[in-house]
Short mmCIF file of C-alpha atoms in Angstrom, two decimals:
data_model
loop_
_atom_site.label_atom_id
_atom_site.label_comp_id
_atom_site.label_asym_id
_atom_site.label_seq_id
_atom_site.Cartn_x
_atom_site.Cartn_y
_atom_site.Cartn_z
CA MET T 27 18.88 -7.55 -5.97
CA PRO T 28 20.92 -9.88 -3.77
CA GLY T 29 19.25 -11.75 -0.90
CA PRO T 30 20.33 -11.43 2.67
CA PRO T 31 23.75 -13.10 3.28
CA GLY T 32 23.33 -16.71 4.24
CA THR T 33 19.76 -16.93 2.85
CA GLU T 34 20.26 -17.66 -0.82
CA ILE T 35 17.30 -19.47 -2.44
CA SER T 36 17.38 -20.75 -6.02
CA SER T 37 13.72 -20.88 -7.02
CA GLU T 38 10.16 -19.93 -5.88
CA LEU T 39 9.39 -23.50 -4.99
CA ALA T 40 12.48 -23.50 -2.77
CA LEU T 41 11.14 -20.41 -1.15
CA VAL T 42 7.81 -22.20 -0.59
CA ARG T 43 9.73 -25.08 0.97
CA LEU T 44 11.43 -22.61 3.32
CA ALA T 45 8.07 -21.01 4.18
CA VAL T 46 6.68 -24.37 5.12
CA ALA T 47 9.76 -25.19 7.29
CA LEU T 48 9.19 -21.89 9.17
CA GLY T 49 5.64 -22.90 9.98
CA ALA T 50 3.44 -21.50 7.13
CA LEU T 51 1.05 -24.45 7.48
CA ARG T 52 0.31 -23.87 11.12
CA THR T 53 -0.39 -20.13 11.16
CA GLY T 54 -3.10 -17.98 9.57
CA GLY T 55 -5.97 -20.51 9.29
CA PRO T 56 -6.91 -22.82 6.41
CA LEU T 57 -4.86 -22.60 3.21
CA SER T 58 -6.43 -21.76 -0.17
CA PRO T 59 -6.35 -24.41 -2.95
CA ALA T 60 -3.60 -22.27 -4.70
CA GLU T 61 -1.51 -22.21 -1.55
CA LEU T 62 -1.94 -26.00 -1.09
CA ARG T 63 -0.96 -26.63 -4.69
CA LEU T 64 2.26 -24.65 -4.25
CA CYS T 65 3.07 -26.53 -1.10
CA HIS T 66 2.51 -29.87 -2.85
CA GLU T 67 4.75 -28.84 -5.77
CA ALA T 68 7.45 -27.67 -3.36
CA GLU T 69 7.77 -31.22 -2.04
CA THR T 70 9.73 -32.01 -5.22
CA VAL T 71 12.63 -29.80 -4.21
CA GLU T 72 15.29 -30.41 -1.59
CA GLU T 73 14.70 -29.51 2.07
CA THR T 74 15.91 -26.17 3.20
CA PRO T 75 19.43 -26.29 4.66
CA HIS T 76 19.48 -25.81 8.43
CA CYS T 77 21.90 -22.82 8.09
CA VAL T 78 19.45 -20.99 5.79
CA LEU T 79 16.47 -21.79 8.02
CA GLY T 80 18.25 -20.62 11.16
CA GLU T 81 19.51 -17.40 9.59
CA THR T 82 16.07 -16.59 8.14
CA GLU T 83 14.45 -17.03 11.57
CA ARG T 84 17.03 -14.78 13.12
CA LEU T 85 16.53 -12.04 10.55
CA ILE T 86 12.76 -12.10 10.93
CA ARG T 87 12.88 -11.85 14.72
CA ALA T 88 15.42 -9.00 14.36
CA GLY T 89 12.94 -6.98 12.35
CA GLY T 90 13.98 -7.88 8.82
CA ASP T 91 12.01 -9.30 5.81
CA PRO T 92 14.43 -11.89 4.43
CA LEU T 93 11.52 -13.79 2.72
CA GLY T 94 10.36 -10.69 0.87
CA GLU T 95 13.92 -9.91 -0.19
CA MET T 96 14.33 -13.48 -1.51
CA LEU T 97 11.10 -13.06 -3.47
CA CYS T 98 12.28 -9.77 -4.98
CA ASN T 99 15.54 -11.51 -5.97
CA LEU T 100 13.61 -14.25 -7.77
CA ARG T 101 11.18 -12.14 -9.60
CA SER T 102 12.19 -9.55 -12.22
CA GLY T 103 11.38 -5.90 -11.78
CA PRO T 104 8.91 -5.88 -14.79
CA GLU T 105 7.08 -8.86 -13.30
CA ARG T 106 6.73 -7.20 -9.92
CA ARG T 107 5.62 -3.96 -11.55
CA ARG T 108 2.85 -5.80 -13.42
CA GLN T 109 1.55 -6.97 -10.04
CA GLY T 110 2.01 -3.58 -8.45
CA ALA T 111 4.30 -5.20 -5.84
CA PHE T 112 6.54 -2.50 -4.36
CA TYR T 113 7.49 -3.40 -0.82
CA THR T 114 7.36 -0.71 1.82
CA PRO T 115 10.67 0.36 3.40
CA PRO T 116 11.03 -0.01 7.17
CA THR T 117 11.35 3.72 7.61
CA ILE T 118 7.77 4.05 6.30
CA VAL T 119 6.38 0.82 7.88
CA GLN T 120 7.47 1.66 11.44
CA PRO T 121 5.84 5.11 11.80
CA MET T 122 2.64 3.88 10.20
CA VAL T 123 2.39 0.89 12.54
CA GLU T 124 3.27 3.14 15.50
CA TRP T 125 0.43 5.55 14.56
CA ILE T 126 -2.01 2.57 14.23
CA LEU T 127 -1.10 1.01 17.61
CA LYS T 128 -1.45 4.42 19.38
CA GLN T 129 -5.19 4.23 18.50
CA SER T 130 -5.60 1.03 20.49
CA PRO T 131 -7.22 -1.13 17.83
CA THR T 132 -8.61 -4.59 18.74
CA ARG T 133 -8.13 -5.81 15.09
CA VAL T 134 -5.82 -4.87 12.25
CA VAL T 135 -6.50 -5.57 8.56
CA ASP T 136 -3.56 -5.61 6.20
CA PRO T 137 -4.90 -5.68 2.57
CA GLY T 138 -2.45 -6.28 -0.21
CA CYS T 139 -0.08 -7.63 2.46
CA GLY T 140 2.75 -8.67 0.12
CA SER T 141 5.40 -10.34 2.29
CA GLY T 142 3.60 -9.21 5.44
CA ARG T 143 5.79 -6.30 6.50
CA PHE T 144 2.96 -4.38 8.21
CA SER T 145 1.46 -7.48 9.87
CA SER T 146 4.89 -8.64 11.07
CA GLU T 147 5.77 -5.31 12.61
CA ILE T 148 2.47 -5.20 14.41
CA ILE T 149 2.94 -8.67 15.77
CA ARG T 150 6.49 -7.80 16.94
CA HIS T 151 4.79 -5.12 19.17
CA GLU T 152 1.68 -6.97 20.14
CA PRO T 153 1.77 -10.79 19.38
CA GLY T 154 -1.72 -11.25 20.73
CA LEU T 155 -3.47 -8.65 18.52
CA GLU T 156 -5.95 -9.97 15.96
CA VAL T 157 -4.49 -9.48 12.47
CA TRP T 158 -6.01 -10.21 9.04
CA ALA T 159 -3.63 -10.22 6.15
CA LEU T 160 -4.67 -10.87 2.57
CA ASP T 161 -3.17 -10.84 -0.89
CA LEU T 162 -4.03 -12.35 -4.28
CA ASP T 163 -0.57 -13.96 -4.73
CA PRO T 164 -0.46 -17.42 -3.03
CA LEU T 165 3.34 -17.28 -2.72
CA GLN T 166 3.19 -13.91 -0.87
CA THR T 167 0.49 -15.22 1.50
CA LEU T 168 2.63 -18.32 2.21
CA ILE T 169 5.67 -16.20 3.15
CA THR T 170 3.43 -13.88 5.24
CA ARG T 171 2.18 -16.99 7.06
CA ALA T 172 5.83 -18.08 7.62
CA ALA T 173 6.94 -14.68 9.00
CA LEU T 174 3.96 -14.54 11.40
CA SER T 175 4.62 -18.06 12.50
CA THR T 176 8.28 -17.22 13.26
CA LEU T 177 7.04 -14.27 15.36
CA CYS T 178 4.57 -16.52 17.26
CA ALA T 179 1.45 -14.65 16.16
CA GLN T 180 -1.43 -15.85 18.29
CA ARG T 181 -4.47 -14.61 16.39
CA ALA T 182 -3.49 -14.18 12.73
CA ARG T 183 -5.67 -14.92 9.77
CA VAL T 184 -4.06 -14.98 6.30
CA LEU T 185 -6.27 -15.05 3.25
CA GLN T 186 -5.26 -15.59 -0.46
CA ALA T 187 -8.17 -13.40 -1.67
CA ASP T 188 -9.24 -10.31 -3.44
CA TYR T 189 -9.64 -7.36 -1.05
CA LEU T 190 -12.37 -5.88 -3.23
CA GLU T 191 -14.45 -8.99 -2.41
CA MET T 192 -13.57 -9.32 1.25
CA ASP T 193 -16.36 -10.04 3.73
CA LEU T 194 -15.00 -8.84 7.09
CA PRO T 195 -16.83 -10.21 10.21
CA SER T 196 -18.19 -7.53 12.58
CA SER T 197 -16.12 -6.66 15.61
CA SER T 198 -17.07 -4.94 18.86
CA GLY T 199 -13.79 -3.03 19.00
CA ARG T 200 -11.87 -0.74 16.74
CA THR T 201 -10.53 -2.07 13.45
CA ALA T 202 -7.43 -0.52 11.94
CA PHE T 203 -6.66 -0.78 8.20
CA VAL T 204 -3.02 -0.38 7.24
CA SER T 205 -1.76 -0.93 3.67
CA ASN T 206 0.53 -0.07 0.80
CA PRO T 207 -2.05 -0.83 -1.90
CA PRO T 208 -0.65 -2.53 -5.07
CA TYR T 209 0.40 0.15 -7.48
CA VAL T 210 -1.52 -0.99 -10.56
CA ARG T 211 -2.64 1.76 -12.97
CA HIS T 212 -6.03 1.61 -14.76
CA HIS T 213 -4.40 0.03 -17.88
CA GLY T 214 -3.77 -3.14 -15.78
CA LEU T 215 -7.27 -3.44 -14.33
CA THR T 216 -10.04 -5.64 -15.71
CA PRO T 217 -13.37 -4.23 -16.89
CA ALA T 218 -14.93 -6.04 -13.93
CA ALA T 219 -12.67 -4.16 -11.48
CA LYS T 220 -13.50 -0.85 -13.11
CA ALA T 221 -17.18 -1.68 -12.96
CA TRP T 222 -16.90 -2.59 -9.26
CA GLY T 223 -15.32 0.84 -8.66
CA ALA T 224 -18.05 2.72 -10.32
CA SER T 225 -20.74 0.75 -8.54
CA ALA T 226 -19.16 1.02 -5.11
CA ALA T 227 -18.57 4.76 -5.43
CA GLY T 228 -22.08 5.34 -6.59
CA LYS T 229 -23.57 3.51 -3.59
CA LEU T 230 -21.49 5.67 -1.32
CA GLY T 231 -22.62 8.85 -3.11
CA HIS T 232 -19.34 9.57 -4.90
CA LYS T 233 -18.23 9.87 -8.56
CA PHE T 234 -15.62 7.49 -9.89
CA SER T 235 -13.31 7.71 -12.93
CA GLY T 236 -12.42 4.67 -15.05
CA LEU T 237 -8.84 6.07 -15.07
CA ALA T 238 -8.42 5.48 -11.30
CA GLY T 239 -5.70 3.01 -10.31
CA LEU T 240 -6.03 0.12 -7.87
CA HIS T 241 -5.08 2.26 -4.86
CA ALA T 242 -8.33 4.18 -5.35
CA HIS T 243 -10.23 0.87 -5.36
CA PHE T 244 -8.57 0.01 -2.02
CA PHE T 245 -9.69 3.23 -0.41
CA LEU T 246 -13.22 2.53 -1.67
CA ALA T 247 -13.24 -1.08 -0.35
CA THR T 248 -12.00 0.20 3.00
CA ALA T 249 -14.72 2.79 3.11
CA TYR T 250 -17.22 -0.09 2.64
CA LEU T 251 -15.74 -2.26 5.31
CA GLY T 252 -15.07 0.32 7.98
CA ARG T 253 -17.37 1.40 10.79
CA PRO T 254 -17.51 4.64 12.79
CA GLY T 255 -14.50 4.81 15.07
CA ASP T 256 -12.33 2.57 12.85
CA ILE T 257 -9.07 4.02 11.58
CA GLY T 258 -6.77 3.68 8.57
CA CYS T 259 -3.26 4.51 7.44
CA PHE T 260 -2.30 3.98 3.81
CA VAL T 261 0.84 4.79 1.85
CA THR T 262 0.33 5.46 -1.89
CA SER T 263 1.76 7.52 -4.69
CA SER T 264 0.80 11.12 -4.25
CA GLU T 265 -0.65 11.61 -7.75
CA TRP T 266 -4.25 11.46 -6.47
CA LEU T 267 -3.73 14.72 -4.68
CA ASP T 268 -4.12 16.56 -7.98
CA VAL T 269 -5.31 14.45 -10.92
CA GLY T 270 -8.93 14.15 -11.97
CA TYR T 271 -9.14 10.40 -11.36
CA GLY T 272 -7.92 10.94 -7.78
CA SER T 273 -11.05 12.89 -6.99
CA ILE T 274 -12.66 9.74 -5.45
CA ILE T 275 -10.00 9.64 -2.73
CA ARG T 276 -10.20 13.34 -2.05
CA SER T 277 -13.96 13.15 -1.93
CA LEU T 278 -13.90 10.15 0.46
CA LEU T 279 -11.49 11.84 2.87
CA VAL T 280 -13.59 14.98 3.07
CA ASN T 281 -16.94 13.17 3.13
CA GLY T 282 -17.13 9.94 5.13
CA LEU T 283 -13.65 8.55 5.58
CA GLY T 284 -12.66 11.25 7.94
CA GLY T 285 -9.22 12.42 6.79
CA GLN T 286 -6.92 13.18 9.74
CA ALA T 287 -3.49 13.79 8.24
CA LEU T 288 -1.36 13.72 5.09
CA HIS T 289 2.43 13.15 5.26
CA VAL T 290 3.96 13.90 1.88
CA VAL T 291 7.44 12.79 0.97
CA ASP T 292 9.13 15.33 -1.28
CA PRO T 293 8.97 14.17 -4.92
CA SER T 294 12.75 14.75 -5.36
CA SER T 295 13.38 11.89 -2.82
CA ALA T 296 13.04 8.15 -3.63
CA ALA T 297 10.38 6.85 -1.18
CA PHE T 298 10.66 3.26 -2.41
CA ASP T 299 13.78 1.32 -3.14
CA ASP T 300 12.65 -0.18 -6.45
CA ALA T 301 10.28 2.38 -7.91
CA GLN T 302 10.57 5.98 -9.08
CA THR T 303 7.33 7.19 -7.62
CA THR T 304 6.04 9.83 -5.22
CA ALA T 305 4.61 8.99 -1.77
CA VAL T 306 2.03 10.21 0.63
CA ILE T 307 0.84 8.60 3.86
CA THR T 308 -2.85 9.19 4.59
CA CYS T 309 -4.33 8.83 8.02
CA PHE T 310 -8.12 8.71 8.52
CA ARG T 311 -10.83 7.92 11.06
CA PHE T 312 -14.21 6.67 9.96
CA GLY T 313 -17.31 8.67 10.81
CA SER T 314 -15.45 11.80 11.79
CA ALA T 315 -15.72 15.20 10.06
CA PRO T 316 -12.78 17.21 11.42
CA GLU T 317 -12.76 20.93 10.64
CA VAL T 318 -9.09 20.69 9.64
CA LEU T 319 -6.74 18.12 8.16
CA ARG T 320 -3.04 18.20 9.28
CA VAL T 321 -0.57 18.27 6.43
CA ARG T 322 3.27 17.75 6.69
CA ARG T 323 5.98 17.57 4.07
CA VAL T 324 9.26 15.90 4.65
CA SER T 325 12.36 15.93 2.44
CA SER T 326 12.86 12.19 2.62
CA ARG T 327 11.27 9.06 4.11
CA ASP T 328 13.92 8.99 6.79
CA GLU T 329 12.43 12.17 8.25
CA LEU T 330 8.97 10.59 8.86
CA ARG T 331 9.77 9.09 12.24
CA GLN T 332 6.47 9.88 14.02
CA LEU T 333 3.29 10.76 12.13
CA ASP T 334 2.66 14.12 13.78
CA GLY T 335 3.27 17.79 13.24
CA GLY T 336 2.49 19.74 10.13
CA HIS T 337 0.15 22.63 9.43
CA SER T 338 -3.69 22.68 9.34
CA VAL T 339 -5.74 22.99 6.20
CA SER T 340 -9.50 23.56 6.63
CA ARG T 341 -11.92 20.91 5.53
CA SER T 342 -13.84 23.46 3.49
CA GLU T 343 -10.68 24.54 1.59
CA LEU T 344 -9.93 20.96 0.78
CA ALA T 345 -13.51 20.33 -0.38
CA ASN T 346 -13.39 23.37 -2.76
CA SER T 347 -9.96 22.54 -4.26
CA SER T 348 -9.35 20.01 -7.09
CA LYS T 349 -5.56 20.08 -6.56
CA TRP T 350 -4.25 19.51 -3.04
CA THR T 351 -0.49 19.52 -3.61
CA LEU T 352 -0.30 23.36 -3.28
CA LEU T 353 -2.26 23.14 0.00
CA THR T 354 0.33 20.76 1.42
CA ARG T 355 3.14 23.19 1.07
CA GLY T 356 1.86 25.73 3.58
CA ALA T 357 1.17 29.42 3.07
CA ASP T 358 4.75 30.42 3.91
CA THR T 359 6.28 28.34 1.14
CA VAL T 360 3.96 29.31 -1.70
CA ASP T 361 5.24 31.91 -4.21
CA HIS T 362 2.11 33.85 -5.04
CA SER T 363 3.79 35.60 -7.95
CA LEU T 364 3.69 32.28 -9.80
CA HIS T 365 0.71 30.55 -11.32
CA PRO T 366 0.21 26.77 -11.90
CA LEU T 367 0.54 25.77 -15.53
CA GLY T 368 -2.92 24.29 -15.27
CA GLU T 369 -4.44 27.75 -14.92
CA LEU T 370 -3.18 28.66 -18.43
CA VAL T 371 -3.47 25.44 -20.47
CA GLU T 372 -4.87 21.99 -20.37
CA VAL T 373 -2.43 19.08 -20.97
CA HIS T 374 -3.74 15.61 -21.87
CA ARG T 375 -0.81 13.22 -21.80
CA GLY T 376 -2.68 9.93 -22.31
CA MET T 377 -2.85 10.32 -26.07
CA VAL T 378 0.94 10.64 -26.45
CA THR T 379 2.21 8.20 -23.83
CA GLY T 380 4.49 5.65 -25.49
CA ALA T 381 4.63 7.38 -28.90
CA ASN T 382 6.27 10.71 -28.26
CA ASP T 383 8.44 10.57 -31.39
CA TYR T 384 5.20 10.48 -33.42
CA PHE T 385 3.16 13.17 -31.62
CA VAL T 386 5.85 15.58 -30.59
CA PHE T 387 7.10 17.56 -33.63
CA THR T 388 9.63 20.21 -34.14
CA CYS T 389 8.22 23.44 -35.71
CA GLU T 390 10.04 22.61 -38.95
CA ARG T 391 8.69 19.11 -39.08
CA ALA T 392 5.21 20.21 -38.31
CA ALA T 393 5.31 22.73 -41.15
#
């Protein structure tokens, strides 16, 4: 993936050097030891050319994410997939941020911030809003600091930390949580992370599957941190609408997390530029128990625009259903002469994943 014209960077340390030149050291609070170590190592590379620095500043102020694009250019696709790092397209970021800001929060938390696309878009609208951005990757937190510094963020806090261990100070106003949680499936999670999920869910009165991905953990962590009146807007893959290990998210939205709306991007459309995955935006308000949840389907991410519209699905119907995708389609679009395959057979794909030529036989070979 080529970087933005005029902003070519040859190495990750050169990207750190650019982040420092943009003001990463003076925005977001104290640096972590890992961030400081990267900055020290970056002193061994040449200073960023003024033309690259100036063009990067211009692109950030114009609404772009040149630093994130540079990082994507430096890291291979497989490496980013292992980290679950799939950056959110602007056509998804903008309506999510707009919905958040309409709720008049006094503080925004951006967990798994990546290159800081959500935090940056918020600061472009409200430079004085308190923003907390955090990520495990020190390079990503450094470029988030740099972007926020370029945008003159006044009350930003950037943490190189694990969201599952976050201790969020209390606030007298409304906190908004906005995120594209890292897409890491259960195979990539440590036993400690899975144990945390089971423990956290149990304390909140919910069941938890060890097959749940990291996005389910982010919903759980948010349920722990939020207070009545707080809000959230997450974009994730839509698999949790139907699969067994997504039951924790469905249960939270119906009981405690206060699901407000689901905006589903049609699976035939690519929601992310560098990943073949489905997408759903979930809006919720802590402490509420709405009688209905608003559901909308769009043919592509470009149709999202504002997070409104859709048809209503009753809370009781959602609570009594283990598969939500059919409910998102609306009564007028469902062909009642057809039956879901799951009503007839059970399919367990885990046992054959990665070895289909061994497990899938022709009738002749099986005989």
